[in-house]
Coordinates of C-alpha atoms and ligand atoms in Angstrom, one line a residue:
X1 CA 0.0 0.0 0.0
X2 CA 1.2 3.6 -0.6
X3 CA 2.3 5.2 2.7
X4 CA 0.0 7.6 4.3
X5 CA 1.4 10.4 6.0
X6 CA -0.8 12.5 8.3
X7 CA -0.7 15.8 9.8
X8 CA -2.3 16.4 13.3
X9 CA -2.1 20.4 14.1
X10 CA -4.0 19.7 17.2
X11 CA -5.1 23.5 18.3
X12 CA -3.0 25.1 16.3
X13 CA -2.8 26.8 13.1
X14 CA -4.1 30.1 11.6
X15 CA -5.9 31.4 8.4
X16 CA -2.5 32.5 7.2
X17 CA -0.6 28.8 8.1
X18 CA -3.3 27.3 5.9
X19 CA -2.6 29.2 3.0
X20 CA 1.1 28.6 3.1
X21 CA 0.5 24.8 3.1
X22 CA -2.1 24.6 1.0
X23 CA 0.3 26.1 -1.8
X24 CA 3.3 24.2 -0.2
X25 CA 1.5 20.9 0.0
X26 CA -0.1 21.3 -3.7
X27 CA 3.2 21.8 -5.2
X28 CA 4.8 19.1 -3.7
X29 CA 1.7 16.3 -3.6
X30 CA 1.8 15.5 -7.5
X31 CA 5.5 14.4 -7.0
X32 CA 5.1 12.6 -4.1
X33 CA 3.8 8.3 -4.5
X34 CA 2.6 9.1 -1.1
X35 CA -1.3 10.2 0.5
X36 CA -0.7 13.1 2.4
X37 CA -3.6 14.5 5.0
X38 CA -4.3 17.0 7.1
X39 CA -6.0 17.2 10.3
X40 CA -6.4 21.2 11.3
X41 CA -8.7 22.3 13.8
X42 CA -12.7 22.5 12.4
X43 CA -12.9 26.2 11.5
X44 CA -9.8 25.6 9.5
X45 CA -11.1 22.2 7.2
X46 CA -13.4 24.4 5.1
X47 CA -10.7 27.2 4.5
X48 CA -7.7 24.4 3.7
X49 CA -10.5 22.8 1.3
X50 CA -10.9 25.7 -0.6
X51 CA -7.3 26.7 -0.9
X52 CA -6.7 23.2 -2.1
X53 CA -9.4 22.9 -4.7
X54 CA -11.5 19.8 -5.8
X55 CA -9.2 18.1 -7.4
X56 CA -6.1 18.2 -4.8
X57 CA -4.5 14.7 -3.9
X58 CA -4.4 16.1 -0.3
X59 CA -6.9 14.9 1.7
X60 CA -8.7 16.5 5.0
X61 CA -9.6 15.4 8.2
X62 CA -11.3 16.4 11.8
X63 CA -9.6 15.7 14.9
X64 CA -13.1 14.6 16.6
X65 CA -16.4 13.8 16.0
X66 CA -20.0 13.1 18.0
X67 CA -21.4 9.8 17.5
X68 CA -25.0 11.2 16.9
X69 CA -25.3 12.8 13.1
X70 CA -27.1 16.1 14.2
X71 CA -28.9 17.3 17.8
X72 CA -28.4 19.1 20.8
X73 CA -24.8 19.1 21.7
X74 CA -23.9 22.1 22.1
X75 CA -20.0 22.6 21.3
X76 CA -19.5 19.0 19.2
X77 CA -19.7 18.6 15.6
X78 CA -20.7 15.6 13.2
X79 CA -19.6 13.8 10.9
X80 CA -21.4 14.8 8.2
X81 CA -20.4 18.4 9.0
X82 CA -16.8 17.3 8.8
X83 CA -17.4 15.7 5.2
X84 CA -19.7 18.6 3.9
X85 CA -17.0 21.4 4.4
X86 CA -14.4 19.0 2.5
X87 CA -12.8 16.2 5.3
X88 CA -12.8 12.7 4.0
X89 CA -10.9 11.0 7.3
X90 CA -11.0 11.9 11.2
X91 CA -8.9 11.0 13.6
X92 CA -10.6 9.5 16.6
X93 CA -9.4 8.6 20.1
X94 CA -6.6 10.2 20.6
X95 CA -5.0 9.9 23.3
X96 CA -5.3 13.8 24.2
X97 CA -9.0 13.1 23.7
X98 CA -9.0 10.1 26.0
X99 CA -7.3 12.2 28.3
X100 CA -9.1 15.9 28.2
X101 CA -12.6 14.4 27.3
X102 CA -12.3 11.1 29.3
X103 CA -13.3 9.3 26.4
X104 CA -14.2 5.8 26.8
X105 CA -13.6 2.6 24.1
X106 CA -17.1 2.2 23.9
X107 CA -17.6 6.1 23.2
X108 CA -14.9 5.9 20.7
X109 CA -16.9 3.1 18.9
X110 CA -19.9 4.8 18.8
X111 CA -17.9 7.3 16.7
X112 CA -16.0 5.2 14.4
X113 CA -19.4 3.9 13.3
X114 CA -20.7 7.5 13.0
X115 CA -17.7 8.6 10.9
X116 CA -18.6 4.9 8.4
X117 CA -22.1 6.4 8.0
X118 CA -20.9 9.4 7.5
X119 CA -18.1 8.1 4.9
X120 CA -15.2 9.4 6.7
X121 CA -12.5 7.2 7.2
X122 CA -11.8 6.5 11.0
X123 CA -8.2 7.2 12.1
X124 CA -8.6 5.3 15.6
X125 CA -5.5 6.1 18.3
X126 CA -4.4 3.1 20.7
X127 CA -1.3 3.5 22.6
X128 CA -0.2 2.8 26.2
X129 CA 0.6 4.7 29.0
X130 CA 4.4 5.2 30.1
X131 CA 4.0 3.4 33.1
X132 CA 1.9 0.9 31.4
X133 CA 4.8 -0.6 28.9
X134 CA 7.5 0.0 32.1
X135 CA 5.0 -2.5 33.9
X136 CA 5.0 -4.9 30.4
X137 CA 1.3 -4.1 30.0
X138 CA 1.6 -2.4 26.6
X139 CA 0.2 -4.9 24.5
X140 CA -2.3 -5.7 27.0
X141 CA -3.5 -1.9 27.0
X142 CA -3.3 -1.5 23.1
X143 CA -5.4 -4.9 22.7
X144 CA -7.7 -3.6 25.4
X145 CA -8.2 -0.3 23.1
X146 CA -8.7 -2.3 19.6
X147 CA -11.2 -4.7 20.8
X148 CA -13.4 -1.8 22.7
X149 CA -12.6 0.9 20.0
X150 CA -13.7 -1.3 16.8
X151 CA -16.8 -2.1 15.4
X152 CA -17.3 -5.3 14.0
X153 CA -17.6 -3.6 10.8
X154 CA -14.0 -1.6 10.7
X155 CA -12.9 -0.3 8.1
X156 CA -10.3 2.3 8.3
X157 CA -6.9 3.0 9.9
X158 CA -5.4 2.3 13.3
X159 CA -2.5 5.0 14.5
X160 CA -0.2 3.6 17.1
X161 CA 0.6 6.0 19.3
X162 CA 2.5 5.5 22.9
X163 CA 1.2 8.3 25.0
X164 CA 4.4 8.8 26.6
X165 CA 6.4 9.4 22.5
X166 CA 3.8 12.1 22.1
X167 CA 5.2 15.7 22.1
X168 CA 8.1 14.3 24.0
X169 CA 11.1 14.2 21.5
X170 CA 11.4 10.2 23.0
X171 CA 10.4 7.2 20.3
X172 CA 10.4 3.5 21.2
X173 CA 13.1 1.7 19.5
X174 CA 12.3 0.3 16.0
X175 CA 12.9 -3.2 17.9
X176 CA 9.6 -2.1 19.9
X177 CA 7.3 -0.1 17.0
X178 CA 7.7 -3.7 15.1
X179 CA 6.9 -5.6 17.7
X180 CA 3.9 -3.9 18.9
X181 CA 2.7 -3.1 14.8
X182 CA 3.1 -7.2 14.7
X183 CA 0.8 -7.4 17.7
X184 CA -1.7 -5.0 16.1
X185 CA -1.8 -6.5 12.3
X186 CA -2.1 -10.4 14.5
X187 CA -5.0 -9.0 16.6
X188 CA -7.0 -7.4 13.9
X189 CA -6.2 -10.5 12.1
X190 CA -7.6 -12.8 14.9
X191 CA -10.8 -10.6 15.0
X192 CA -11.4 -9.6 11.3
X193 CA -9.6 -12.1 9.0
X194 CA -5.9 -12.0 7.4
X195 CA -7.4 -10.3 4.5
X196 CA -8.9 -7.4 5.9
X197 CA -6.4 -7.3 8.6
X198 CA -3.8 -6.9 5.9
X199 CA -5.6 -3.9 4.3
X200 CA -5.7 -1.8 7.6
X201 CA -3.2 0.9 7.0
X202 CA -1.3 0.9 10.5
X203 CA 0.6 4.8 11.6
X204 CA 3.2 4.7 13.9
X205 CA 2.4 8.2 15.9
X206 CA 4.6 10.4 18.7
X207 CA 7.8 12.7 18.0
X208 CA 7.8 11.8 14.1
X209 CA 10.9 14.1 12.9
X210 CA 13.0 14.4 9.4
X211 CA 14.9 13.3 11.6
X212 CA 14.3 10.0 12.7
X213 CA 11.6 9.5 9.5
X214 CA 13.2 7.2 7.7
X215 CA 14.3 4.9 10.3
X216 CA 10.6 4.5 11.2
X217 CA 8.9 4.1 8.2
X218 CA 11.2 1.4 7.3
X219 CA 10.1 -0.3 10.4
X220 CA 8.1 -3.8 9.2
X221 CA 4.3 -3.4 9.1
X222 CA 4.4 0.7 9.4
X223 CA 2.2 1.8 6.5
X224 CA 2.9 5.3 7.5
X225 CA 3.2 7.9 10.2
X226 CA 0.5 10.4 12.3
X227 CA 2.9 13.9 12.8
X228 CA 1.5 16.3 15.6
X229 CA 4.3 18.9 15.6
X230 CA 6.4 18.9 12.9
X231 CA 3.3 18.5 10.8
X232 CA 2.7 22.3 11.9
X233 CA 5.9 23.4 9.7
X234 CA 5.6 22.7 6.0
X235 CA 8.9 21.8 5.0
X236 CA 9.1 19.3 7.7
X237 CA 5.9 17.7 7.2
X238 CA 7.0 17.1 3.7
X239 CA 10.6 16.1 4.6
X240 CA 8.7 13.2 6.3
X241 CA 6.5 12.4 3.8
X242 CA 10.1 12.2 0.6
X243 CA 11.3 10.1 3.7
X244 CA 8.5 7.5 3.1
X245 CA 10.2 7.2 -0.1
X246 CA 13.4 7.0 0.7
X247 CA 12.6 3.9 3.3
X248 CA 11.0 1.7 0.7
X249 CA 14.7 1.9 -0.7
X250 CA 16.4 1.3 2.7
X251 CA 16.8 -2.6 4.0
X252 CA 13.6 -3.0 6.5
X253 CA 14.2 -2.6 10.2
Ligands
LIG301 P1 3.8 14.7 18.1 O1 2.2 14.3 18.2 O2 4.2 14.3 16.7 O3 3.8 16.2 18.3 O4 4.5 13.9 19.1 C1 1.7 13.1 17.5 C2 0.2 13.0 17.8 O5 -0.2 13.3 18.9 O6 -0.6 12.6 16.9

């Protein structure tokens, strides 16, 4: 599968950041043998739409969505808002979300299968707790989060993201993405058959860098990357995304 690379700007970003990489982004997408998103805050999604035009390669997604397709909520947003104003992914469960919002598996779940009806495609966040892996409970925890988090039905992507890598400047080692991307791809399998299993793009998320790019998305079983902060910076976001080129070429980790 072609490598997806996804920007997360969180609550950041301006009118003004959008224009720059929108152009930035458009320039450089054509060249690019990789799917490139982006994840701005929801005032921003209709704006970045427009700047990149029907027929851009780059695609759009909300960092959230409610479950419920329209109703009294005062302060959420659907779905279907999300795909009107030009988003064809969201990214739910993050782990910020889990943690700000106290979002529950079950909740999450509710939301995946709103984003389906919607025709989103779910981007669903797992990832353990520092003090979780130090105790040997990753996989545990992540399993925990897949089998609440999914609908029977998934389709979409899973990021792996270890709460502790997020923001941080600190990665696992490649030794420990692999292993825990092996864990994911056997436990979907186990649940939703080799073949769909084996379609489920899986992101490796937290302190993604030009830096250290390559060396992840060489990993085994890393079908691409979820940035939060260098996402925010054009040049890097797309210095990760020419580095998901460069790993096909490099020996796999
Ligand atoms: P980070 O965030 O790249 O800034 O660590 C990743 C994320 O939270 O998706």
């Amino acid at each position: 599968m072609r490598p997806l690379i996804v920007g997360n700007w969180k609550m950041n970003g301006t009118l003004a950041l959008v224009a720059e990489h929108a152009a930035a982004l458009t320039a450089a997408a054509s060249a690019l043998a990789v799917d490139l998103a982006v994840c701005p805050p929801f005032p921003l999604i209709a704006p970045f739409a427009a700047q990149l035009g029907r027929e851009s390669p780059v695609r759009l997604g909300g960092q959230d969505c409610h479950p419920e397709a329209q109703g009294a909520h005062t302060g959420d947003v659907a779905a279907e808002m999300l795909r009107e104003v030009g988003a064809s992914l969201v990214i739910l469960g993050h782990s910020e979300r889990r943690q700000d919002h106290g979002e529950s598996d079950a909740l999450i779940r509710a939301k995946v299968g709103a984003a389906r009806r919607a025709g989103l495609t779910p981007i669903v966040c797992v990832g353990e707790k520092e003090a979780e892996r130090e105790a040997g409970r990753a996989e545990e925890v992540v399993g925990g989060q897949l089998a609440g988090s999914l609908p029977d039905d998934f389709a979409g992507v899973i990021a792996y993201e270890p709460v502790w890598a997020i923001g941080t400047g600190r990665t696992p080692t490649g030794e420990d993405i692999a292993a825990m991307h092996r864990f994911l791809r056997k436990t979907l399998a186990a649940r939703f058959g080799a073949a769909r299993a084996g379609a489920i793009p899986l992101l490796y998320g937290g302190s993604v860098k030009p830096a250290n790019a390559v060396e992840i998305l060489k990993t085994a079983e890393v079908d691409g990357v979820l940035v939060g902060g260098a996402s925010l910076v054009s040049d890097d976001f797309l210095a990760i995304a020419r580095a998901a080129l460069l790993a096909r070429f490099a020996p796999s980790g």
